[in-house]
PDB file of C-alpha atoms in Angstrom:
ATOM      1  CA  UNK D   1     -64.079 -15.204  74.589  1.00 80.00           C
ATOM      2  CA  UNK D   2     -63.322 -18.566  73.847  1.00 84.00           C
ATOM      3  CA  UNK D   3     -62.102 -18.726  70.611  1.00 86.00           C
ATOM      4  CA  UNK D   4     -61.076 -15.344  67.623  1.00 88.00           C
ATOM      5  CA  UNK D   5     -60.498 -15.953  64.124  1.00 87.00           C
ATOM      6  CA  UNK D   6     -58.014 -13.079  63.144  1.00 95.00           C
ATOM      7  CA  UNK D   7     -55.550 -12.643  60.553  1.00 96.00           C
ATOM      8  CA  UNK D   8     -57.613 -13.161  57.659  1.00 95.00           C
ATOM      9  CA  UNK D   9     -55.936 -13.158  54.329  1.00 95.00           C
ATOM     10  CA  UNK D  10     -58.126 -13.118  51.560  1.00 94.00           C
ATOM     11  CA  UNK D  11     -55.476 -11.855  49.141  1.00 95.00           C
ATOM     12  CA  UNK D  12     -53.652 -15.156  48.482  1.00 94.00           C
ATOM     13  CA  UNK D  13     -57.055 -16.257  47.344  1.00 93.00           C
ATOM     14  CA  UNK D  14     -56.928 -17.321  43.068  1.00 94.00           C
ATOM     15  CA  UNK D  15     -61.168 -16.629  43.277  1.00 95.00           C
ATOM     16  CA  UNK D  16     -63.629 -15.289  44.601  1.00 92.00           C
ATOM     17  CA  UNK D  17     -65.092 -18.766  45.702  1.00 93.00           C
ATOM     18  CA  UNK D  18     -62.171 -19.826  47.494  1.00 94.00           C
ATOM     19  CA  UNK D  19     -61.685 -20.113  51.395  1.00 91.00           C
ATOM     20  CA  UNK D  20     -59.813 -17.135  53.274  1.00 93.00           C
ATOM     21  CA  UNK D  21     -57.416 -18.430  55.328  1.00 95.00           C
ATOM     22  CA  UNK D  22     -57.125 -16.999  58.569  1.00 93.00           C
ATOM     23  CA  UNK D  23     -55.476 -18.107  62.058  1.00 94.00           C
ATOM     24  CA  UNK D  24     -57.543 -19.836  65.106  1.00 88.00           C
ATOM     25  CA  UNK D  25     -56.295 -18.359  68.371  1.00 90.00           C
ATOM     26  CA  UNK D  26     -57.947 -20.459  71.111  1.00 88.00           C
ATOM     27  CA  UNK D  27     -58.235 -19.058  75.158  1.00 89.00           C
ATOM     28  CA  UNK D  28     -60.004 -21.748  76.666  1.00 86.00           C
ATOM     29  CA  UNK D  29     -59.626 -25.935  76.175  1.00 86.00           C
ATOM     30  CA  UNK D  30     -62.959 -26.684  75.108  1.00 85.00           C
ATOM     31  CA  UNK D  31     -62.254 -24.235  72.661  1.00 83.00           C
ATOM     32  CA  UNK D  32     -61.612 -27.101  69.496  1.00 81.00           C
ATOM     33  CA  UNK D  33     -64.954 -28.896  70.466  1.00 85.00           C
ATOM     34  CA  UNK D  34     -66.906 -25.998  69.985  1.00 85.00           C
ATOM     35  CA  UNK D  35     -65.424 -24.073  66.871  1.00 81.00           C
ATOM     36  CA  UNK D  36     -67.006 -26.514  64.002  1.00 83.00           C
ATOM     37  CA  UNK D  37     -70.979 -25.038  65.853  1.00 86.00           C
ATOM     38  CA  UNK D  38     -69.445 -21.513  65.649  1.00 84.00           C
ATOM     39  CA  UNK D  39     -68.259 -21.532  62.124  1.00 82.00           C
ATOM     40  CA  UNK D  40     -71.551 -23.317  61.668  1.00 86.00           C
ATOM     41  CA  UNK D  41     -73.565 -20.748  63.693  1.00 91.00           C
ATOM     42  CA  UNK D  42     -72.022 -17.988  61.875  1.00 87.00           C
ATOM     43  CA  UNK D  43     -73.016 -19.140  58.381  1.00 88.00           C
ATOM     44  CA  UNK D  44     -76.564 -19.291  59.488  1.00 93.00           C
ATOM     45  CA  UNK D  45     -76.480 -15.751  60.940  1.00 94.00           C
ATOM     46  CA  UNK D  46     -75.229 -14.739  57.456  1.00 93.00           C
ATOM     47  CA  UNK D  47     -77.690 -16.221  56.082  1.00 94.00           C
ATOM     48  CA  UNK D  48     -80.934 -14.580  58.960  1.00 96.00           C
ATOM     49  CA  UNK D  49     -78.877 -11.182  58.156  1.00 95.00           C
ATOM     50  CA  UNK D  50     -79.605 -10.687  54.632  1.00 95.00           C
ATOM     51  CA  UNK D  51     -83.162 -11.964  54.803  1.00 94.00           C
ATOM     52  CA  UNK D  52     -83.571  -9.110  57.302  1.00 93.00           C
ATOM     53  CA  UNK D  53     -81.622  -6.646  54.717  1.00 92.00           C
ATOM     54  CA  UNK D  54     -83.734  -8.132  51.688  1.00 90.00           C
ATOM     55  CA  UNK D  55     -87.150  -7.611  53.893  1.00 89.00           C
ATOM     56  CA  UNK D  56     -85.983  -3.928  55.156  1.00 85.00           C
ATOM     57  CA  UNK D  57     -85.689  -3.211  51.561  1.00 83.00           C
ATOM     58  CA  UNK D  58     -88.504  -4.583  50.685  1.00 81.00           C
ATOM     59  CA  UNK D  59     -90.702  -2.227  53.789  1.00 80.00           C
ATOM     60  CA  UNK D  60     -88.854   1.081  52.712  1.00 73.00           C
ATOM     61  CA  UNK D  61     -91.025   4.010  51.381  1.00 75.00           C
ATOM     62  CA  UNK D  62     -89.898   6.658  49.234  1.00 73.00           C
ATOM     63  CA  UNK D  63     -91.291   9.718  47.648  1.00 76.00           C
ATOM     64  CA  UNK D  64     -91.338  11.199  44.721  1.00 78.00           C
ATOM     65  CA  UNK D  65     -90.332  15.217  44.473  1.00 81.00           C
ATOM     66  CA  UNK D  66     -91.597  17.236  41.563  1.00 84.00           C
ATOM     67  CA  UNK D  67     -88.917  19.380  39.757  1.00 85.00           C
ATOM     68  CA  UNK D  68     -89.880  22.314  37.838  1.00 79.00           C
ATOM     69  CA  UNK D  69     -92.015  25.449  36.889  1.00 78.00           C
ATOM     70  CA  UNK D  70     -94.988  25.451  39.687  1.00 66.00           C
TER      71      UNK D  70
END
């Protein structure tokens, strides 16, 4: 672990659309050069994870159960 976001506050937020602020806690010194590609990598995976939700959805196969007299 080089770097952990923790803390995070999103309560002092006025909207939905605002920024959580959270605190940077840094364990190695190349830590500040590579948080901007993390923050940048996670966004991404954010975005690959609910394409993956949205195409599992899309693949699932359901049934249909008849209720009443037989």
């Amino acid at each position: 672990v080089q770097v952990a976001w923790e803390g995070f506050r999103p309560q002092t937020r006025q909207g939905l659309d605002e920024p959580v602020p959270y605190d940077r806690v840094t364990y190695h010194p190349d830590a500040r050069e590579i948080e901007p590609r993390l923050q940048g990598e996670f966004a991404l995976a954010l975005v690959v994870l609910e394409q993956r939700l949205k195409a599992a959805e899309q693949r699932a196969e359901g049934s249909v159960i008849a209720f009443g007299p037989r």
